[in-house]
Amino acid sequence: MALPKEYVTMMRELLGEEAEAFLASYGEPKRTALRLNALKDEPGEADGAEKKGGDEENDGPQAGRSFVRGRDPVAWAEGAYYTDETERPGKHPYYYAGLYYIQEPSAMLPAELLDPQPGQRVLDLCAAPGGKSTQLAAKLRGTGLLVTNDLATERTKALAKNIERAGVRGAVVTNESPAKLASAFGATFDRVLVDAPCSGEGMFRKDEDMVRQWDAESPARYAAMQDDIMKEAAKLVAPGGRLVYSTCTFSPVENEGTIARFLAAHPEFGIVATRWPAEWGFAPGRPEWLTPEEVSALGQARAATLAGTIRLWPHRVRGEGHFAALLQRAGAEGAESETANGPASARASAGAEAPERPKANENAAGGGSLKSAKRGKRNRTDRGGAEAAGRGSPAGGRERTGGDADALERYDAFVRESLHGWEPPGKIRIKGDYVYAVSELAGNMQGLRLVREGLLLGRATKHRFEPSQALAMGLKFGQAALCLRLRGDDERAIRYLKGETLQPDPQMITGPDGEPSRMRGWTLVCLDGCPLGWGRWDGATLKNELLPGWRQV
């Protein structure tokens, strides 16, 4: 690979004797991986039919685990596995079912390091295209609130689609500046992720466009942008809350330098140092790469804590270049745990306990551990407190904001006829013809540019309610009154994804109990227990209702 001369010179100066091994890594294949979607990985309360009429070897979590059987796990990420560069997992129907997300291995570290817990309020500030957001949502287990944001308008469409494909129900997708979000929400988030725009040096092997776009001034330009973003991010972290800053670059000015400047301006934050098994190949941050001005502003003692950040080098790990820092804001005692759990499912081979590396550093914010033992299974939680407001009627809580006065009635009729034991994840809000379920934890979002203010349930037309693809992806088998259940590599799944009309055997159209049904109407098309989208069954033909933007091309 033809690397910029200034870049090569810079890396030789930084790495010294290690530089040759680093530069040689550019001749190796890029690393690719996928991460199973934990939101599809546990059967829900209404999934009894999966046990009665399903195939336990080929449903939901079993299908995903079967798909990754024999693959090498990504040690630091929950449910993640390496793939071969020649594979095309993005063409498999399981991808369209949201069963997994394709993600670069090193890029999985920041969300694991942030480690949100069920019920928390989480913000992904620079989120598009959404890989880390789907990872955070899976850790929330359908509870709490996820606000996922990107300032680039054209990128928020892909962000919203990836959130919906993953079956995330309690998310708000915004298209705002960090300053506007800070003004709207204030210091209310338990966890904030800033995967900052950067010069992209860590992606040179993966994307040669990044090489062509780089110049010697790129790091300084991005560092100024990162300082502005982090200034606003600090205003969004609740007392005792945690913030992860990450980049996919190597330049000290964008990594240790950005953190040093942030800490100097925000003494209420400190670095939470982490530990990791030596065999992972992680490296500590390099406080010696700070400028004299940065050390002077921060102080020698606090500058030394930069060794508690993490660097991933492509010649040391099975992944691309990355930097991550876990920070904690001071707060009331008990507001947050004193110890960072880090990547909770990080494990040694065969799940054995791996030796832990001594702490790189600690400060008042506490030390942390990237544990090698697999985390015990979380308590299964499918509905959080925000969803309780939706109980008591098919439509749950209601808040009309204009539009067709009959929209709510048409929505109610659809729920009664087509869903089984389903409750909306929040208050029902109608905007024009569109019906949303909005988490009460979101509060007042008036004035924000909302791409999705909650789960889009569908659109009430003049004659009927048309359920959305987002609703389909957030359902579980057994919650739809009618389901076409396809198995394994059934070619009809591909035909459906291409937009074709199907003529399945009527015995394949089942009710919530898994038994054949004589009903007609909206039908959830499922592959191995995971939804692909909607169709309408008339007793002989299933009309394809998959929108063009969701089809396989």
Coordinates of C-alpha atoms in Angstrom, one line a residue:
M1 CA 0.0 0.0 0.0
A2 CA 1.3 3.4 -0.9
L3 CA 1.2 5.4 2.3
P4 CA 1.8 9.2 2.5
K5 CA 5.5 9.9 3.2
E6 CA 4.7 12.3 6.0
Y7 CA 2.6 9.7 7.7
V8 CA 5.3 7.0 7.5
T9 CA 7.8 9.5 8.9
M10 CA 5.5 10.3 11.8
M11 CA 4.9 6.7 12.7
R12 CA 8.6 5.8 12.5
E13 CA 9.3 8.6 15.0
L14 CA 6.5 7.5 17.3
L15 CA 7.1 3.8 17.3
G16 CA 10.8 3.5 16.9
E17 CA 11.9 -0.2 16.7
E18 CA 8.2 -1.3 16.5
A19 CA 7.6 0.8 13.4
E20 CA 8.7 -1.9 10.9
A21 CA 6.2 -4.5 12.3
F22 CA 3.5 -1.8 12.2
L23 CA 4.2 -0.8 8.6
A24 CA 4.4 -4.5 7.6
S25 CA 0.8 -5.0 8.8
Y26 CA -0.4 -3.0 5.8
G27 CA 0.5 -5.9 3.6
E28 CA -1.8 -8.2 5.6
P29 CA -5.5 -8.8 4.9
K30 CA -8.0 -6.5 6.7
R31 CA -10.0 -8.1 9.5
T32 CA -13.7 -8.6 9.2
A33 CA -16.3 -9.8 11.8
L34 CA -19.9 -9.9 12.7
R35 CA -21.7 -9.5 16.0
L36 CA -24.8 -11.5 16.9
N37 CA -27.8 -9.3 17.9
A38 CA -28.7 -10.0 21.5
L39 CA -32.1 -8.4 21.0
K40 CA -32.9 -11.4 18.8
D41 CA -31.0 -13.8 21.1
E42 CA -33.5 -14.4 23.8
P43 CA -37.1 -15.6 23.4
G44 CA -39.7 -13.2 24.7
E45 CA -42.7 -13.7 26.9
A46 CA -45.0 -14.4 23.9
D47 CA -42.7 -16.9 22.3
G48 CA -44.4 -20.0 23.7
A49 CA -45.2 -21.1 20.2
E50 CA -41.5 -21.5 19.4
K51 CA -41.4 -24.3 21.9
K52 CA -44.7 -25.8 20.9
G53 CA -44.5 -25.6 17.1
G54 CA -40.9 -24.7 16.5
D55 CA -37.7 -26.4 15.8
E56 CA -35.4 -25.8 18.8
E57 CA -32.3 -26.4 16.6
N58 CA -33.3 -23.7 14.1
D59 CA -35.1 -20.8 15.9
G60 CA -33.9 -17.3 17.0
P61 CA -30.8 -17.7 19.1
Q62 CA -30.1 -21.2 17.9
A63 CA -30.1 -20.0 14.3
G64 CA -27.6 -17.3 15.1
R65 CA -25.4 -19.6 17.1
S66 CA -25.5 -22.2 14.4
F67 CA -24.5 -19.6 11.8
V68 CA -21.3 -18.7 13.8
R69 CA -20.4 -22.2 14.8
G70 CA -16.7 -22.9 14.2
R71 CA -15.8 -19.3 13.8
D72 CA -13.1 -17.6 16.0
P73 CA -14.6 -15.3 18.7
V74 CA -13.6 -11.7 19.0
A75 CA -12.2 -11.8 22.5
W76 CA -13.2 -8.4 23.7
A77 CA -16.7 -8.2 22.3
E78 CA -19.9 -10.0 23.3
G79 CA -21.3 -12.4 20.7
A80 CA -18.8 -11.3 18.0
Y81 CA -16.9 -13.6 15.6
Y82 CA -14.4 -13.2 12.8
T83 CA -15.4 -13.8 9.2
D84 CA -13.3 -14.5 6.2
E85 CA -12.8 -11.5 3.9
T86 CA -14.1 -13.5 1.0
E87 CA -17.4 -14.2 2.7
R88 CA -20.5 -12.1 1.9
P89 CA -22.6 -12.2 5.1
G90 CA -24.4 -9.1 4.0
K91 CA -26.2 -11.1 1.3
H92 CA -27.5 -13.8 3.7
P93 CA -31.2 -13.6 4.7
Y94 CA -30.1 -13.6 8.4
Y95 CA -28.5 -10.2 7.8
Y96 CA -31.9 -8.8 6.6
A97 CA -33.5 -10.4 9.6
G98 CA -31.3 -8.4 11.9
L99 CA -29.7 -11.5 13.4
Y100 CA -26.3 -10.0 13.2
Y101 CA -24.4 -6.8 12.4
I102 CA -21.3 -6.7 10.2
Q103 CA -18.6 -4.7 12.1
E104 CA -14.9 -4.2 12.2
P105 CA -13.5 -6.1 15.3
S106 CA -11.7 -3.1 16.9
A107 CA -14.7 -0.9 16.4
M108 CA -16.6 -3.1 18.8
L109 CA -14.4 -2.1 21.8
P110 CA -15.9 1.4 22.6
A111 CA -19.5 0.1 23.2
E112 CA -18.1 -2.8 25.3
L113 CA -16.0 -0.4 27.3
L114 CA -19.0 1.9 27.9
D115 CA -21.0 -1.2 29.1
P116 CA -24.5 0.3 29.6
Q117 CA -26.8 -1.5 32.0
P118 CA -30.5 -2.3 31.5
G119 CA -32.7 0.7 32.3
Q120 CA -30.1 3.4 31.8
R121 CA -30.2 6.4 29.6
V122 CA -27.6 6.2 26.8
L123 CA -26.5 8.6 24.1
D124 CA -24.4 7.8 21.0
L125 CA -23.4 11.3 19.9
C126 CA -21.7 10.6 16.6
A127 CA -23.6 7.4 15.6
A128 CA -23.9 6.8 11.9
P129 CA -24.1 4.3 10.4
G130 CA -25.2 2.7 13.7
G131 CA -23.0 -0.3 14.5
K132 CA -22.1 0.9 17.9
S133 CA -25.7 2.1 18.6
T134 CA -27.1 -1.4 17.9
Q135 CA -24.4 -2.8 20.2
L136 CA -25.5 -0.4 23.0
A137 CA -29.1 -1.2 22.4
A138 CA -28.5 -4.9 22.8
K139 CA -26.9 -4.3 26.1
L140 CA -30.0 -2.3 27.3
R141 CA -32.1 -5.4 26.6
G142 CA -35.2 -3.5 25.5
T143 CA -35.2 -1.2 28.5
G144 CA -34.1 2.4 29.3
L145 CA -33.5 4.9 26.5
L146 CA -31.1 5.1 23.6
V147 CA -30.7 8.5 21.8
T148 CA -28.6 7.9 18.7
N149 CA -27.5 11.0 16.8
D150 CA -25.5 12.2 13.8
L151 CA -25.0 15.7 12.5
A152 CA -24.7 14.6 8.8
T153 CA -28.3 14.5 7.5
E154 CA -27.5 12.1 4.7
R155 CA -26.1 9.6 7.1
T156 CA -29.1 9.5 9.4
K157 CA -31.2 7.5 7.0
A158 CA -28.7 4.6 7.2
L159 CA -28.6 5.1 11.0
A160 CA -32.4 4.8 11.4
K161 CA -32.6 1.8 9.1
N162 CA -29.9 -0.1 11.0
I163 CA -31.6 0.7 14.3
E164 CA -34.9 -0.6 12.9
R165 CA -33.4 -3.7 11.3
A166 CA -31.9 -4.6 14.7
G167 CA -35.3 -4.6 16.3
V168 CA -34.5 -1.7 18.6
R169 CA -37.7 -0.4 20.1
G170 CA -36.7 2.3 22.6
A171 CA -34.5 4.5 20.5
V172 CA -34.7 8.1 19.4
V173 CA -32.8 9.0 16.3
T174 CA -31.8 12.7 16.0
N175 CA -30.0 14.9 13.5
E176 CA -28.5 17.6 15.7
S177 CA -25.4 19.3 16.8
P178 CA -23.9 18.3 20.2
A179 CA -24.6 21.8 21.5
K180 CA -28.3 21.6 20.6
L181 CA -28.6 18.2 22.3
A182 CA -26.8 19.5 25.4
S183 CA -29.2 22.4 25.5
A184 CA -32.2 20.1 25.1
F185 CA -31.3 17.2 27.4
G186 CA -28.7 18.6 29.9
A187 CA -26.7 16.3 32.1
T188 CA -29.2 13.4 32.1
F189 CA -27.3 10.4 30.4
D190 CA -25.8 7.6 32.4
R191 CA -23.6 6.7 29.5
V192 CA -22.4 8.8 26.6
L193 CA -20.3 7.5 23.6
V194 CA -18.3 9.9 21.5
D195 CA -16.9 7.9 18.5
A196 CA -15.4 11.1 17.1
P197 CA -14.8 12.0 13.5
C198 CA -11.0 11.7 13.0
S199 CA -8.2 11.5 10.4
G200 CA -8.9 7.8 10.0
E201 CA -5.3 6.5 10.0
G202 CA -6.5 3.3 11.7
M203 CA -8.7 2.6 8.7
F204 CA -6.0 2.9 6.0
R205 CA -5.8 -0.9 5.5
K206 CA -9.6 -1.2 5.3
D207 CA -10.4 1.8 3.1
E208 CA -7.8 3.3 0.7
D209 CA -10.0 6.4 0.3
M210 CA -8.9 7.4 3.8
V211 CA -5.3 7.3 2.6
R212 CA -6.0 9.6 -0.3
Q213 CA -7.9 12.0 1.9
W214 CA -5.1 12.3 4.5
D215 CA -2.6 15.1 4.7
A216 CA -0.2 16.3 7.3
E217 CA -2.7 18.9 8.6
S218 CA -5.6 16.4 9.0
P219 CA -4.9 15.5 12.7
A220 CA -4.8 19.1 13.8
R221 CA -8.0 19.9 12.0
Y222 CA -9.9 17.0 13.5
A223 CA -8.4 17.6 16.9
A224 CA -10.1 21.1 17.0
M225 CA -13.4 19.5 16.0
Q226 CA -13.0 16.8 18.7
D227 CA -12.4 19.4 21.3
D228 CA -15.7 21.1 20.4
I229 CA -17.6 17.9 20.5
M230 CA -16.2 16.8 23.8
K231 CA -16.9 20.2 25.4
E232 CA -20.6 19.6 24.6
A233 CA -20.5 15.9 25.5
A234 CA -19.4 16.8 29.0
K235 CA -22.7 18.7 29.5
L236 CA -24.7 15.6 28.7
V237 CA -23.1 13.2 31.3
A238 CA -25.1 12.8 34.5
P239 CA -23.1 13.0 37.8
G240 CA -21.5 9.7 38.3
G241 CA -22.0 8.8 34.7
R242 CA -19.5 7.6 32.2
L243 CA -18.2 8.8 28.8
V244 CA -16.2 6.8 26.3
Y245 CA -14.2 8.7 23.7
S246 CA -12.9 6.7 20.7
T247 CA -11.2 7.2 17.4
C248 CA -9.9 5.1 14.5
T249 CA -6.7 7.0 14.2
F250 CA -3.2 6.8 15.6
S251 CA -2.2 10.5 15.9
P252 CA -1.4 11.6 19.5
V253 CA -3.0 15.0 19.0
E254 CA -6.4 13.3 18.4
N255 CA -6.1 10.7 21.1
E256 CA -4.1 11.4 24.2
G257 CA -4.0 15.0 23.3
T258 CA -7.8 15.4 23.0
I259 CA -8.3 13.6 26.4
A260 CA -5.6 15.7 28.0
R261 CA -7.1 18.9 26.8
F262 CA -10.6 17.7 27.9
L263 CA -9.4 16.7 31.4
A264 CA -7.6 20.1 31.9
A265 CA -10.9 21.9 31.1
H266 CA -13.1 19.5 33.0
P267 CA -11.5 18.6 36.4
E268 CA -14.8 16.8 37.4
F269 CA -13.9 14.0 35.0
G270 CA -11.2 11.3 35.5
I271 CA -9.9 8.3 33.5
V272 CA -11.1 4.9 34.6
A273 CA -8.1 2.6 33.9
T274 CA -8.7 -0.9 32.6
R275 CA -7.0 -4.3 32.7
W276 CA -7.0 -6.9 30.0
P277 CA -5.5 -10.3 29.2
A278 CA -2.0 -9.9 27.7
E279 CA -2.8 -12.2 24.8
W280 CA -5.4 -9.7 23.4
G281 CA -2.5 -7.5 22.3
F282 CA -4.0 -4.3 23.7
A283 CA -1.5 -1.5 24.4
P284 CA -1.8 1.4 27.0
G285 CA -2.1 5.0 26.0
R286 CA 1.1 7.0 25.7
P287 CA 1.3 10.1 28.0
E288 CA 4.8 10.6 26.8
W289 CA 3.4 11.7 23.5
L290 CA 1.7 14.7 25.0
T291 CA 3.1 18.1 24.1
P292 CA 4.8 20.1 26.9
E293 CA 1.8 22.5 26.8
E294 CA -0.7 19.7 27.3
V295 CA 1.3 18.3 30.2
S296 CA 1.6 21.8 31.8
A297 CA -2.1 22.5 31.5
L298 CA -3.1 19.1 33.0
G299 CA -0.3 18.6 35.5
Q300 CA 2.2 15.7 35.7
A301 CA 0.1 13.5 37.9
R302 CA -3.0 13.6 35.9
A303 CA -1.1 13.4 32.6
A304 CA 0.3 10.1 33.8
T305 CA -3.2 8.7 34.0
L306 CA -3.4 8.8 30.2
A307 CA -1.6 5.4 30.3
G308 CA -5.0 4.1 31.4
T309 CA -6.5 4.6 28.0
I310 CA -6.3 1.9 25.3
R311 CA -4.6 1.7 22.0
L312 CA -5.2 -1.1 19.4
W313 CA -2.5 -1.6 16.9
P314 CA -3.0 -3.7 13.7
H315 CA 0.3 -5.5 14.2
R316 CA -0.7 -6.5 17.7
V317 CA -4.4 -7.3 17.5
R318 CA -6.8 -9.0 15.0
G319 CA -8.3 -5.8 14.0
E320 CA -7.7 -2.3 12.7
G321 CA -6.3 0.7 14.6
H322 CA -8.3 2.2 17.4
F323 CA -8.1 4.4 20.5
A324 CA -10.5 4.4 23.4
A325 CA -10.7 6.2 26.8
L326 CA -13.2 5.5 29.5
L327 CA -14.0 8.6 31.6
Q328 CA -16.2 9.1 34.7
R329 CA -17.8 12.2 36.0
A330 CA -17.6 12.8 39.7
G331 CA -21.0 12.4 41.4
A332 CA -22.9 11.5 44.5
E333 CA -21.7 8.4 46.3
G334 CA -23.3 5.3 44.9
A335 CA -24.4 7.0 41.7
E336 CA -22.1 4.7 39.8
S337 CA -20.0 1.7 40.6
E338 CA -16.4 2.4 41.6
T339 CA -15.1 -0.2 39.2
A340 CA -15.5 -0.4 35.4
N341 CA -16.7 -3.7 34.2
G342 CA -15.4 -3.1 30.7
P343 CA -16.3 -5.6 27.9
A344 CA -18.5 -7.8 30.0
S345 CA -18.3 -10.9 28.0
A346 CA -14.6 -10.8 27.2
R347 CA -13.3 -14.3 27.6
A348 CA -10.4 -16.6 27.2
S349 CA -10.6 -19.7 25.0
A350 CA -13.3 -22.2 26.0
G351 CA -14.6 -19.6 28.5
A352 CA -11.7 -20.2 31.0
E353 CA -10.6 -17.4 33.3
A354 CA -7.6 -15.7 31.6
P355 CA -4.8 -14.0 33.5
E356 CA -5.4 -10.3 33.8
R357 CA -2.8 -7.7 33.0
P358 CA -1.9 -5.4 35.9
K359 CA -3.6 -2.1 35.9
A360 CA -2.0 0.4 33.5
N361 CA -3.0 3.2 35.9
E362 CA -5.6 4.4 38.3
N363 CA -6.9 7.7 39.6
A364 CA -9.8 8.8 41.8
A365 CA -12.3 7.6 39.2
G366 CA -11.3 4.1 40.0
G367 CA -9.7 1.1 38.3
G368 CA -11.5 -1.2 35.9
S369 CA -11.1 -4.6 34.5
L370 CA -11.7 -6.1 31.1
K371 CA -12.8 -9.4 32.4
S372 CA -12.0 -12.6 30.6
A373 CA -14.7 -14.7 32.1
K374 CA -18.0 -14.7 30.3
R375 CA -20.7 -12.6 32.0
G376 CA -23.5 -14.4 33.7
K377 CA -26.7 -14.2 31.8
R378 CA -28.5 -10.9 32.5
N379 CA -32.0 -11.0 34.0
R380 CA -34.3 -11.3 31.0
T381 CA -36.1 -8.0 30.6
D382 CA -38.3 -7.3 27.6
R383 CA -40.1 -4.3 28.9
G384 CA -38.8 -1.4 30.8
G385 CA -40.5 1.1 33.0
A386 CA -41.2 3.4 30.1
E387 CA -43.3 0.8 28.5
A388 CA -45.6 0.4 31.5
A389 CA -47.5 3.6 30.4
G390 CA -48.6 1.7 27.3
R391 CA -50.6 -0.9 29.2
G392 CA -54.4 -1.0 29.7
S393 CA -55.6 -0.9 26.1
P394 CA -54.4 -1.9 22.6
A395 CA -53.0 1.5 22.0
G396 CA -51.7 2.2 25.5
G397 CA -51.1 5.8 26.5
R398 CA -52.1 8.3 23.9
E399 CA -50.9 11.7 22.9
R400 CA -52.3 13.2 19.7
T401 CA -50.4 15.9 17.9
G402 CA -52.7 16.6 15.0
G403 CA -53.5 14.6 11.9
D404 CA -56.4 12.3 11.0
A405 CA -58.9 11.9 13.9
D406 CA -59.5 8.4 12.8
A407 CA -55.8 7.3 12.8
L408 CA -55.9 6.1 16.4
E409 CA -59.0 4.0 15.7
R410 CA -57.5 2.4 12.6
Y411 CA -54.3 1.6 14.6
D412 CA -56.4 0.1 17.4
A413 CA -58.2 -2.1 15.0
F414 CA -54.9 -3.4 13.5
V415 CA -53.6 -4.3 17.0
R416 CA -56.8 -6.2 17.9
E417 CA -56.8 -8.1 14.6
S418 CA -53.2 -8.7 13.9
L419 CA -51.1 -8.7 17.1
H420 CA -51.3 -11.1 20.0
G421 CA -50.4 -10.0 23.5
W422 CA -48.3 -7.2 22.2
E423 CA -47.9 -3.9 24.0
P424 CA -46.3 -0.7 22.6
P425 CA -43.0 0.3 24.1
G426 CA -44.2 3.8 25.3
K427 CA -46.9 6.3 24.7
I428 CA -48.7 6.4 21.4
R429 CA -48.1 9.6 19.5
I430 CA -49.8 10.5 16.2
K431 CA -48.2 13.0 13.9
G432 CA -50.3 13.4 10.8
D433 CA -51.0 9.9 9.5
Y434 CA -48.0 8.3 11.3
V435 CA -48.2 6.5 14.5
Y436 CA -45.2 6.2 16.9
A437 CA -44.6 4.6 20.3
V438 CA -42.4 7.1 22.3
S439 CA -40.6 6.4 25.5
E440 CA -41.5 8.6 28.4
L441 CA -37.8 8.7 29.3
A442 CA -37.2 10.8 26.2
G443 CA -38.9 13.8 27.8
N444 CA -39.7 16.9 25.8
M445 CA -37.8 16.9 22.5
Q446 CA -39.6 19.9 21.0
G447 CA -37.3 21.9 18.7
L448 CA -34.9 19.0 17.9
R449 CA -34.6 17.6 14.4
L450 CA -36.1 14.1 14.9
V451 CA -35.4 11.4 12.3
R452 CA -37.3 8.9 14.5
E453 CA -38.8 10.2 17.8
G454 CA -39.5 6.6 18.8
L455 CA -40.6 3.3 17.3
L456 CA -42.5 4.0 14.0
L457 CA -45.5 1.7 14.2
G458 CA -47.0 2.5 10.8
R459 CA -49.2 4.8 8.9
A460 CA -53.0 5.2 9.0
T461 CA -54.2 5.6 5.4
K462 CA -57.8 6.5 4.5
H463 CA -59.0 2.9 4.7
R464 CA -56.6 1.0 7.0
F465 CA -53.5 1.0 9.1
E466 CA -50.3 -0.1 7.4
P467 CA -47.8 -1.5 9.8
S468 CA -44.2 -0.4 9.4
Q469 CA -41.1 -2.5 8.8
A470 CA -39.7 -1.2 12.1
L471 CA -42.7 -2.7 13.9
A472 CA -42.2 -6.0 12.1
M473 CA -38.5 -6.2 13.1
G474 CA -39.3 -5.4 16.7
L475 CA -41.7 -8.2 17.1
K476 CA -41.1 -11.8 18.1
F477 CA -42.7 -14.9 16.7
G478 CA -45.9 -15.5 18.6
Q479 CA -46.8 -11.8 18.8
A480 CA -48.3 -11.7 15.3
A481 CA -51.8 -13.3 14.8
L482 CA -50.6 -14.7 11.5
C483 CA -47.1 -15.8 10.6
L484 CA -45.5 -17.4 7.6
R485 CA -42.7 -19.5 9.1
L486 CA -39.8 -20.2 6.8
R487 CA -36.9 -22.5 7.6
G488 CA -33.2 -22.4 7.1
D489 CA -32.2 -21.9 3.5
D490 CA -35.7 -21.9 2.1
E491 CA -35.5 -20.2 -1.3
R492 CA -38.8 -18.4 -0.6
A493 CA -36.9 -16.2 1.9
I494 CA -34.8 -14.9 -0.9
R495 CA -37.8 -14.5 -3.2
Y496 CA -39.6 -12.6 -0.4
L497 CA -36.6 -10.3 0.1
K498 CA -36.5 -9.6 -3.6
G499 CA -40.2 -8.4 -3.4
E500 CA -41.9 -11.3 -5.0
T501 CA -45.4 -12.5 -4.3
L502 CA -45.5 -16.0 -2.6
Q503 CA -48.0 -18.8 -2.8
P504 CA -47.1 -21.0 0.3
D505 CA -49.0 -24.0 1.4
P506 CA -51.8 -22.7 3.7
Q507 CA -50.5 -25.1 6.4
M508 CA -47.5 -22.8 6.7
I509 CA -49.6 -19.8 7.8
T510 CA -49.8 -20.3 11.6
G511 CA -51.3 -18.6 14.5
P512 CA -49.6 -17.6 17.8
D513 CA -49.8 -21.2 19.0
G514 CA -47.8 -22.4 16.1
E515 CA -50.8 -24.3 14.6
P516 CA -52.2 -23.6 11.1
S517 CA -54.7 -20.8 10.9
R518 CA -57.6 -20.0 8.6
M519 CA -57.4 -16.3 9.3
R520 CA -56.6 -13.7 6.6
G521 CA -54.8 -10.4 6.7
W522 CA -51.5 -9.0 7.8
T523 CA -48.9 -11.8 8.2
L524 CA -45.4 -11.6 9.7
V525 CA -42.9 -13.4 7.5
C526 CA -40.3 -15.1 9.7
L527 CA -37.1 -16.9 8.9
D528 CA -36.1 -19.4 11.7
G529 CA -38.2 -17.4 14.1
C530 CA -36.8 -14.0 13.2
P531 CA -39.0 -11.4 11.3
L532 CA -38.2 -10.4 7.8
G533 CA -41.2 -8.1 7.2
W534 CA -45.0 -8.1 6.4
G535 CA -47.2 -9.7 3.8
R536 CA -51.0 -9.9 3.3
W537 CA -52.5 -13.4 3.1
D538 CA -55.8 -14.0 1.3
G539 CA -55.9 -17.7 1.7
A540 CA -54.0 -18.6 -1.4
T541 CA -51.4 -15.8 -2.0
L542 CA -49.2 -13.8 0.2
K543 CA -48.9 -10.3 -1.2
N544 CA -45.4 -8.9 -0.6
E545 CA -45.5 -5.7 1.6
L546 CA -41.7 -5.3 1.9
L547 CA -40.8 -1.7 0.9
P548 CA -38.3 -1.3 -1.9
G549 CA -35.7 0.2 0.4
W550 CA -35.7 -3.0 2.5
R551 CA -35.4 -5.5 -0.4
Q552 CA -32.3 -7.5 -1.3
V553 CA -30.6 -6.1 -4.4

